[in-house]
Short mmCIF file of C-alpha atoms and ligand atoms in Angstrom, two decimals:
data_model
loop_
_atom_site.label_atom_id
_atom_site.label_comp_id
_atom_site.label_asym_id
_atom_site.label_seq_id
_atom_site.Cartn_x
_atom_site.Cartn_y
_atom_site.Cartn_z
CA UNK A 418 76.63 -31.95 -28.63
CA UNK A 419 73.69 -33.52 -27.50
CA UNK A 420 71.80 -30.17 -27.80
CA UNK A 421 72.32 -30.05 -31.63
CA UNK A 422 70.67 -33.38 -31.68
CA UNK A 423 67.53 -31.66 -30.52
CA UNK A 424 67.82 -28.80 -33.23
CA UNK A 425 68.35 -31.15 -36.08
CA UNK A 426 65.04 -32.95 -34.88
CA UNK A 427 63.18 -29.70 -34.81
CA UNK A 428 62.35 -29.74 -30.97
CA UNK A 429 63.70 -27.16 -28.61
CA UNK A 430 63.87 -27.75 -24.80
CA UNK A 431 63.37 -24.55 -22.92
CA UNK A 432 64.23 -23.81 -19.21
CA UNK A 433 61.97 -20.59 -18.57
CA UNK A 434 63.85 -17.76 -16.37
CA UNK A 435 61.41 -16.11 -13.93
CA UNK A 436 62.62 -13.56 -11.64
CA UNK A 437 65.77 -14.57 -10.19
CA UNK A 438 65.13 -18.21 -10.59
CA UNK A 439 63.97 -20.78 -13.24
CA UNK A 440 60.58 -22.23 -13.47
CA UNK A 441 60.21 -26.06 -12.90
CA UNK A 442 60.61 -28.38 -14.94
CA UNK A 443 60.57 -27.76 -18.83
CA UNK A 444 59.07 -26.43 -21.86
CA UNK A 445 59.37 -27.90 -25.33
CA UNK A 446 59.02 -25.70 -28.65
CA UNK A 447 58.28 -27.22 -31.71
CA UNK A 448 56.15 -26.98 -34.83
CA UNK A 449 53.09 -29.39 -34.89
CA UNK A 450 51.84 -31.54 -37.81
CA UNK A 451 50.23 -28.64 -39.14
CA UNK A 452 53.31 -26.67 -38.98
CA UNK A 453 52.12 -24.38 -36.17
CA UNK A 454 54.58 -23.08 -33.71
CA UNK A 455 53.74 -24.56 -30.17
CA UNK A 456 55.22 -24.41 -26.82
CA UNK A 457 54.15 -26.72 -23.90
CA UNK A 458 54.91 -26.43 -20.43
CA UNK A 459 55.68 -29.81 -18.41
CA UNK A 460 55.21 -30.36 -14.60
CA UNK A 461 55.70 -26.46 -14.03
CA UNK A 462 54.26 -23.66 -12.10
CA UNK A 463 51.56 -20.90 -13.79
CA UNK A 464 53.55 -18.25 -15.61
CA UNK A 465 52.88 -14.64 -14.73
CA UNK A 466 50.47 -12.71 -17.04
CA UNK A 467 53.77 -10.72 -18.33
CA UNK A 468 54.99 -13.83 -19.80
CA UNK A 469 54.24 -15.72 -22.80
CA UNK A 470 51.79 -18.43 -21.88
CA UNK A 471 52.14 -21.99 -23.24
CA UNK A 472 49.78 -23.67 -25.33
CA UNK A 473 49.38 -26.23 -22.32
CA UNK A 474 50.68 -26.83 -18.97
CA UNK A 475 50.77 -30.63 -19.14
CA UNK A 476 50.61 -32.45 -15.49
CA UNK A 477 52.01 -35.73 -15.50
CA UNK A 478 50.77 -36.68 -12.18
CA UNK A 479 49.58 -35.15 -8.79
CA UNK A 480 52.68 -35.43 -6.77
CA UNK A 481 53.89 -32.01 -5.01
CA UNK A 482 57.16 -32.03 -6.95
CA UNK A 483 55.42 -31.85 -10.30
CA UNK A 484 53.52 -28.79 -9.44
CA UNK A 485 50.07 -29.59 -10.28
CA UNK A 486 49.02 -27.46 -7.27
CA UNK A 487 49.88 -24.27 -9.18
CA UNK A 488 48.95 -25.40 -12.67
CA UNK A 489 45.70 -26.61 -11.75
CA UNK A 490 44.62 -23.20 -11.68
CA UNK A 491 44.96 -22.34 -14.94
CA UNK A 492 42.52 -23.22 -17.95
CA UNK A 493 45.23 -23.85 -19.82
CA UNK A 494 46.47 -26.92 -17.83
CA UNK A 495 45.60 -30.56 -18.97
CA UNK A 496 45.80 -33.60 -16.50
CA UNK A 497 44.20 -37.28 -16.72
CA UNK A 498 40.57 -37.31 -14.75
CA UNK A 499 42.43 -39.43 -11.86
CA UNK A 500 45.27 -36.94 -11.59
CA UNK A 501 42.70 -33.89 -11.95
CA UNK A 502 40.50 -35.64 -9.16
CA UNK A 503 43.67 -36.24 -6.80
CA UNK A 504 44.87 -32.58 -7.10
CA UNK A 505 41.37 -31.72 -6.20
CA UNK A 506 41.12 -33.76 -2.93
CA UNK A 507 44.98 -32.87 -2.11
CA UNK A 508 44.63 -29.02 -2.51
CA UNK A 509 40.95 -28.43 -1.76
CA UNK A 510 40.44 -26.34 -5.09
CA UNK A 511 39.10 -26.78 -8.36
CA UNK A 512 40.87 -28.12 -11.39
CA UNK A 513 40.33 -25.61 -14.03
CA UNK A 514 41.88 -27.35 -16.88
CA UNK A 515 41.28 -29.97 -19.63
CA UNK A 516 40.86 -33.47 -18.37
CA UNK A 517 41.12 -36.84 -20.51
CA UNK A 518 41.12 -40.58 -19.79
CA UNK A 519 45.01 -42.04 -20.21
CA UNK A 520 45.34 -43.77 -23.42
CA UNK A 521 43.05 -41.41 -25.34
CA UNK A 522 44.09 -38.56 -27.37
CA UNK A 523 42.90 -34.87 -26.69
CA UNK A 524 43.74 -31.74 -28.40
CA UNK A 525 45.75 -28.74 -26.62
CA UNK A 526 45.96 -25.47 -28.55
CA UNK A 527 44.52 -27.42 -31.65
CA UNK A 528 47.41 -29.77 -31.58
CA UNK A 529 46.93 -33.52 -31.04
CA UNK A 530 48.38 -35.15 -27.96
CA UNK A 531 48.52 -38.95 -27.28
CA UNK A 532 48.55 -40.10 -23.67
CA UNK A 533 50.25 -43.35 -22.29
CA UNK A 534 50.12 -44.83 -18.91
CA UNK A 535 53.17 -44.89 -16.77
CA UNK A 536 52.09 -46.84 -13.53
CA UNK A 537 53.61 -44.56 -10.97
CA UNK A 538 50.61 -43.13 -9.56
CA UNK A 539 46.82 -43.72 -10.56
CA UNK A 540 46.36 -41.45 -13.46
CA UNK A 541 50.10 -40.88 -14.07
CA UNK A 542 50.39 -39.88 -17.66
CA UNK A 543 53.28 -39.79 -20.30
CA UNK A 544 52.51 -37.46 -23.35
CA UNK A 545 53.37 -37.83 -26.69
CA UNK A 546 53.25 -35.62 -30.07
CA UNK A 547 54.57 -35.68 -33.36
CA UNK A 548 56.35 -32.53 -34.87
CA UNK A 549 56.11 -31.49 -38.67
CA UNK A 550 59.20 -33.50 -39.71
CA UNK A 551 57.45 -36.66 -38.24
CA UNK A 552 59.66 -36.78 -35.12
CA UNK A 553 58.31 -38.28 -32.26
CA UNK A 554 58.26 -36.70 -28.78
CA UNK A 555 57.53 -38.54 -25.65
CA UNK A 556 57.66 -36.76 -22.02
CA UNK A 557 56.98 -39.70 -19.38
CA UNK A 558 56.95 -37.81 -15.94
CA UNK A 559 57.72 -40.56 -13.14
CA UNK A 560 57.67 -44.12 -14.28
CA UNK A 561 57.08 -47.42 -12.61
CA UNK A 562 56.14 -49.66 -16.06
CA UNK A 563 57.24 -48.36 -19.47
CA UNK A 564 55.67 -51.46 -21.06
CA UNK A 565 52.78 -49.21 -22.61
CA UNK A 566 54.91 -46.23 -23.92
CA UNK A 567 55.54 -45.90 -27.52
CA UNK A 568 58.89 -46.04 -29.51
CA UNK A 569 60.24 -42.42 -29.72
CA UNK A 570 62.95 -40.28 -31.26
CA UNK A 571 63.18 -37.62 -28.52
CA UNK A 572 62.33 -38.87 -24.84
CA UNK A 573 61.92 -36.54 -21.91
CA UNK A 574 62.19 -38.61 -18.94
CA UNK A 575 63.02 -38.88 -15.37
CA UNK A 576 66.21 -40.55 -13.30
CA UNK A 577 64.71 -40.67 -9.59
CA UNK A 578 66.82 -43.72 -9.21
CA UNK A 579 68.97 -43.26 -12.61
CA UNK A 580 72.74 -43.66 -10.91
CA UNK A 581 74.12 -46.93 -12.46
CA UNK A 582 76.93 -46.52 -9.55
CA UNK A 583 74.62 -46.52 -6.78
CA UNK A 584 73.46 -49.62 -5.07
CA UNK A 585 70.47 -48.19 -3.70
CA UNK A 586 69.26 -47.58 -7.55
CA UNK A 587 69.05 -51.60 -7.95
CA UNK A 588 65.71 -52.99 -6.35
CA UNK A 589 62.81 -55.19 -6.49
CA UNK A 590 59.37 -54.91 -4.90
CA UNK A 591 59.30 -57.30 -2.14
CA UNK A 592 55.51 -58.14 -2.29
CA UNK A 593 55.94 -61.32 -0.46
CA UNK A 594 57.11 -59.67 3.03
CA UNK A 595 53.96 -57.19 2.40
CA UNK A 596 51.63 -60.14 2.45
CA UNK A 597 53.62 -62.21 5.26
CA UNK A 598 53.34 -59.05 7.32
CA UNK A 599 49.73 -58.66 6.52
CA UNK A 600 49.05 -62.47 7.46
CA UNK A 601 50.54 -61.79 11.04
CA UNK A 602 47.69 -59.12 11.40
CA UNK A 603 48.09 -56.40 13.82
CA UNK A 604 50.07 -54.28 11.72
CA UNK A 605 50.11 -50.73 10.24
CA UNK A 606 52.06 -49.74 7.07
CA UNK A 607 53.44 -46.15 6.53
CA UNK A 608 52.92 -45.27 3.04
CA UNK A 609 52.24 -41.68 1.13
CA UNK A 610 48.78 -41.05 1.02
CA UNK A 611 48.75 -40.56 -2.79
CA UNK A 612 50.18 -43.11 -4.62
CA UNK A 613 51.67 -45.56 -2.24
CA UNK A 614 48.62 -46.11 -0.32
CA UNK A 615 46.85 -47.06 -3.16
CA UNK A 616 49.63 -49.52 -4.52
CA UNK A 617 49.68 -51.04 -1.24
CA UNK A 618 45.48 -51.64 -1.29
CA UNK A 619 46.10 -53.13 -4.72
CA UNK A 620 48.67 -55.39 -3.86
CA UNK A 621 47.06 -56.76 -0.91
CA UNK A 622 43.68 -56.99 -2.72
CA UNK A 623 45.43 -58.75 -5.71
CA UNK A 624 47.05 -61.13 -3.25
CA UNK A 625 43.64 -62.36 -1.99
CA UNK A 626 43.25 -60.22 1.15
CA UNK A 627 39.64 -59.29 1.56
CA UNK A 628 39.13 -57.87 4.92
CA UNK A 629 38.56 -54.59 5.85
CA UNK A 630 41.67 -52.06 5.41
CA UNK A 631 41.73 -49.18 7.93
CA UNK A 632 43.35 -46.02 6.54
CA UNK A 633 43.77 -42.44 7.70
CA UNK A 634 41.52 -39.75 6.54
CA UNK A 635 43.47 -38.41 3.56
CA UNK A 636 44.58 -41.68 2.21
CA UNK A 637 40.92 -43.16 2.90
CA UNK A 638 39.33 -40.63 0.44
CA UNK A 639 41.81 -40.56 -1.95
CA UNK A 640 41.71 -44.45 -2.19
CA UNK A 641 37.98 -44.57 -2.07
CA UNK A 642 37.88 -41.63 -4.89
CA UNK A 643 40.66 -43.23 -7.14
CA UNK A 644 41.06 -47.17 -6.63
CA UNK A 645 37.90 -49.06 -8.11
CA UNK A 646 37.84 -52.39 -6.79
CA UNK A 647 39.51 -51.27 -3.17
CA UNK A 648 37.22 -53.53 -1.27
CA UNK A 649 36.06 -52.44 2.21
CA UNK A 650 37.91 -49.38 3.59
CA UNK A 651 37.21 -48.18 6.94
CA UNK A 652 38.56 -45.35 9.10
CA UNK A 653 42.03 -45.92 11.23
CA UNK A 654 40.00 -46.12 14.63
CA UNK A 655 37.49 -48.53 13.26
CA UNK A 656 39.21 -51.62 14.50
CA UNK A 657 40.73 -53.21 11.16
CA UNK A 658 43.47 -55.52 11.65
CA UNK A 659 45.57 -54.08 8.69
CA UNK A 660 46.19 -50.47 8.44
CA UNK A 661 47.80 -47.83 5.98
CA UNK A 662 48.70 -44.35 7.41
CA UNK A 663 51.14 -41.66 6.22
CA UNK A 664 54.81 -42.45 7.30
CA UNK A 665 54.73 -39.70 9.66
CA UNK A 666 51.65 -40.83 11.19
CA UNK A 667 53.05 -44.18 12.33
CA UNK A 668 54.15 -42.68 15.80
CA UNK A 669 50.62 -42.15 16.53
CA UNK A 670 49.52 -45.76 15.96
CA UNK A 671 50.88 -47.33 19.43
CA UNK A 672 47.81 -49.49 19.34
CA UNK A 673 49.28 -51.73 16.63
CA UNK A 674 51.99 -54.73 17.15
CA UNK A 675 53.80 -54.19 14.06
CA UNK A 676 54.83 -51.16 12.22
CA UNK A 677 56.39 -50.79 8.92
CA UNK A 678 57.41 -48.34 6.05
CA UNK A 679 56.66 -49.20 2.56
CA UNK A 680 59.34 -47.47 0.78
CA UNK A 681 62.95 -47.72 -1.12
CA UNK A 682 64.33 -45.44 1.26
CA UNK A 683 66.56 -46.36 4.35
CA UNK A 684 66.16 -43.32 6.30
CA UNK A 685 63.14 -44.49 8.69
CA UNK A 686 63.02 -45.22 12.15
CA UNK A 687 60.68 -48.14 11.55
CA UNK A 688 61.66 -51.28 9.64
CA UNK A 689 61.03 -51.01 5.82
CA UNK A 690 59.53 -53.17 2.87
CA UNK A 691 60.81 -52.43 -0.50
CA UNK A 692 57.55 -51.20 -2.25
CA UNK A 693 58.53 -48.51 -4.83
CA UNK A 694 56.27 -46.27 -6.95
CA UNK A 695 59.30 -45.91 -9.53
CA UNK A 696 61.46 -48.31 -11.59
CA UNK A 697 65.16 -48.68 -10.87
CA UNK A 698 67.88 -48.00 -12.91
CA UNK A 699 67.57 -51.22 -14.80
CA UNK A 700 64.05 -50.42 -15.46
CA UNK A 701 65.26 -46.73 -16.74
CA UNK A 702 67.57 -48.26 -19.20
CA UNK A 703 65.23 -50.94 -20.17
CA UNK A 704 62.79 -48.09 -21.03
CA UNK A 705 65.36 -46.15 -23.20
CA UNK A 706 65.70 -49.35 -25.09
CA UNK A 707 62.14 -50.03 -25.40
CA UNK A 708 61.32 -46.78 -26.73
CA UNK A 709 64.35 -46.90 -29.36
CA UNK A 710 64.85 -43.38 -28.46
CA UNK A 711 67.94 -41.46 -30.32
CA UNK A 712 67.97 -38.47 -28.09
CA UNK A 713 67.01 -38.21 -24.49
CA UNK A 714 66.25 -35.21 -22.10
CA UNK A 715 66.50 -36.13 -18.44
CA UNK A 716 64.29 -33.66 -16.64
CA UNK A 717 63.50 -34.74 -12.97
CA UNK A 718 64.38 -35.05 -10.41
CA UNK A 719 66.38 -32.31 -8.69
CA UNK A 720 70.02 -33.34 -7.49
CA UNK A 721 72.55 -35.08 -9.30
CA UNK A 722 70.85 -38.00 -10.81
CA UNK A 723 69.70 -36.55 -14.25
CA UNK A 724 73.27 -35.70 -14.77
CA UNK A 725 74.56 -38.97 -13.95
CA UNK A 726 72.07 -40.87 -16.05
CA UNK A 727 72.62 -38.63 -19.09
CA UNK A 728 76.27 -39.08 -18.86
CA UNK A 729 75.77 -42.74 -18.57
CA UNK A 730 73.38 -42.78 -21.64
CA UNK A 731 75.65 -40.43 -23.70
CA UNK A 732 78.53 -42.84 -23.36
CA UNK A 733 76.70 -45.94 -23.89
CA UNK A 734 73.33 -45.64 -25.40
CA UNK A 735 72.13 -42.48 -27.11
CA UNK A 736 72.51 -38.58 -27.11
CA UNK A 737 71.51 -37.40 -23.72
CA UNK A 738 71.53 -34.22 -21.70
CA UNK A 739 70.32 -33.21 -18.26
CA UNK A 740 67.77 -30.35 -17.71
CA UNK A 741 70.60 -28.69 -15.88
CA UNK A 742 72.81 -28.41 -19.14
CA UNK A 743 69.92 -26.21 -20.76
CA UNK A 744 70.66 -22.21 -20.07
CA UNK A 745 67.40 -20.67 -18.84
CA UNK A 746 65.80 -18.34 -21.48
CA UNK A 747 63.68 -15.37 -20.63
CA UNK A 748 59.90 -15.77 -21.91
CA UNK A 749 58.41 -12.44 -22.82
CA UNK A 750 55.10 -12.18 -24.45
ZN1 ZN X 1833 56.03 -39.08 -8.57
#
């Protein structure tokens, strides 16, 4: 059983039962290099006061399905400076935790935590520890680019596009179409305000496009705050020939001739251009190989993909379980 593999390595993945449900996502228990018992909770909501508090609430990035909106209230939370800033802009409240620069180490409850880039959003962070047995543990959050990630024995990762039998889990970014559409002008792109909008601006600037880009207000604020070298950014009604709005705002941009959604999804009314914040299933498998991992826990997202990806890994690559395979446990102080 793959869960025995975790036991042998001295790492206990825990799903915390709460009320009638289960807290998102996962907690990890292990003894740190000083032999101290530690309990880290990843991408979850704050625990009630009656519950045993973790040593740290780790936030991998500021997308809502990773629950930073709740965890940011706790002074036990940790997030990169960019993630903390994005959470403050998105939720208009103060980030109460500890922040760090991605790539640097920090101490959580006296235990050293290393951090790595994953390229998913500005500030997205993978967390890494060694336990008292020298077992290397890595939690990635969502991943676009695994090249900075270290080797590990235990990999806790995602499977947003983790179904090897689904053709939509195979894709490549179509930057050429983005640039061609931009060259035609009078164009508006639908892109999520946090993550995709900054990726779009970076891609356009890297392609040599240096005219003003119009953005709707939240995208504009996030991009101005988080993206250095964003170039000239203006409001959506300031006459820019190339604009970026949230996908749901596309219908309000009748003044523009061309409209596209930047996405890997195919459920939009408007034509799409393939630009993703994620790696595809080949990239996820590439990451597992790159990290030379022995044992994996697929902890995100909801739905079938974690089970499908972990079954695939189990047969061919390494020991693996999905979060759903772990029975929830009560966590009382
Ligand atoms: Zn995400």
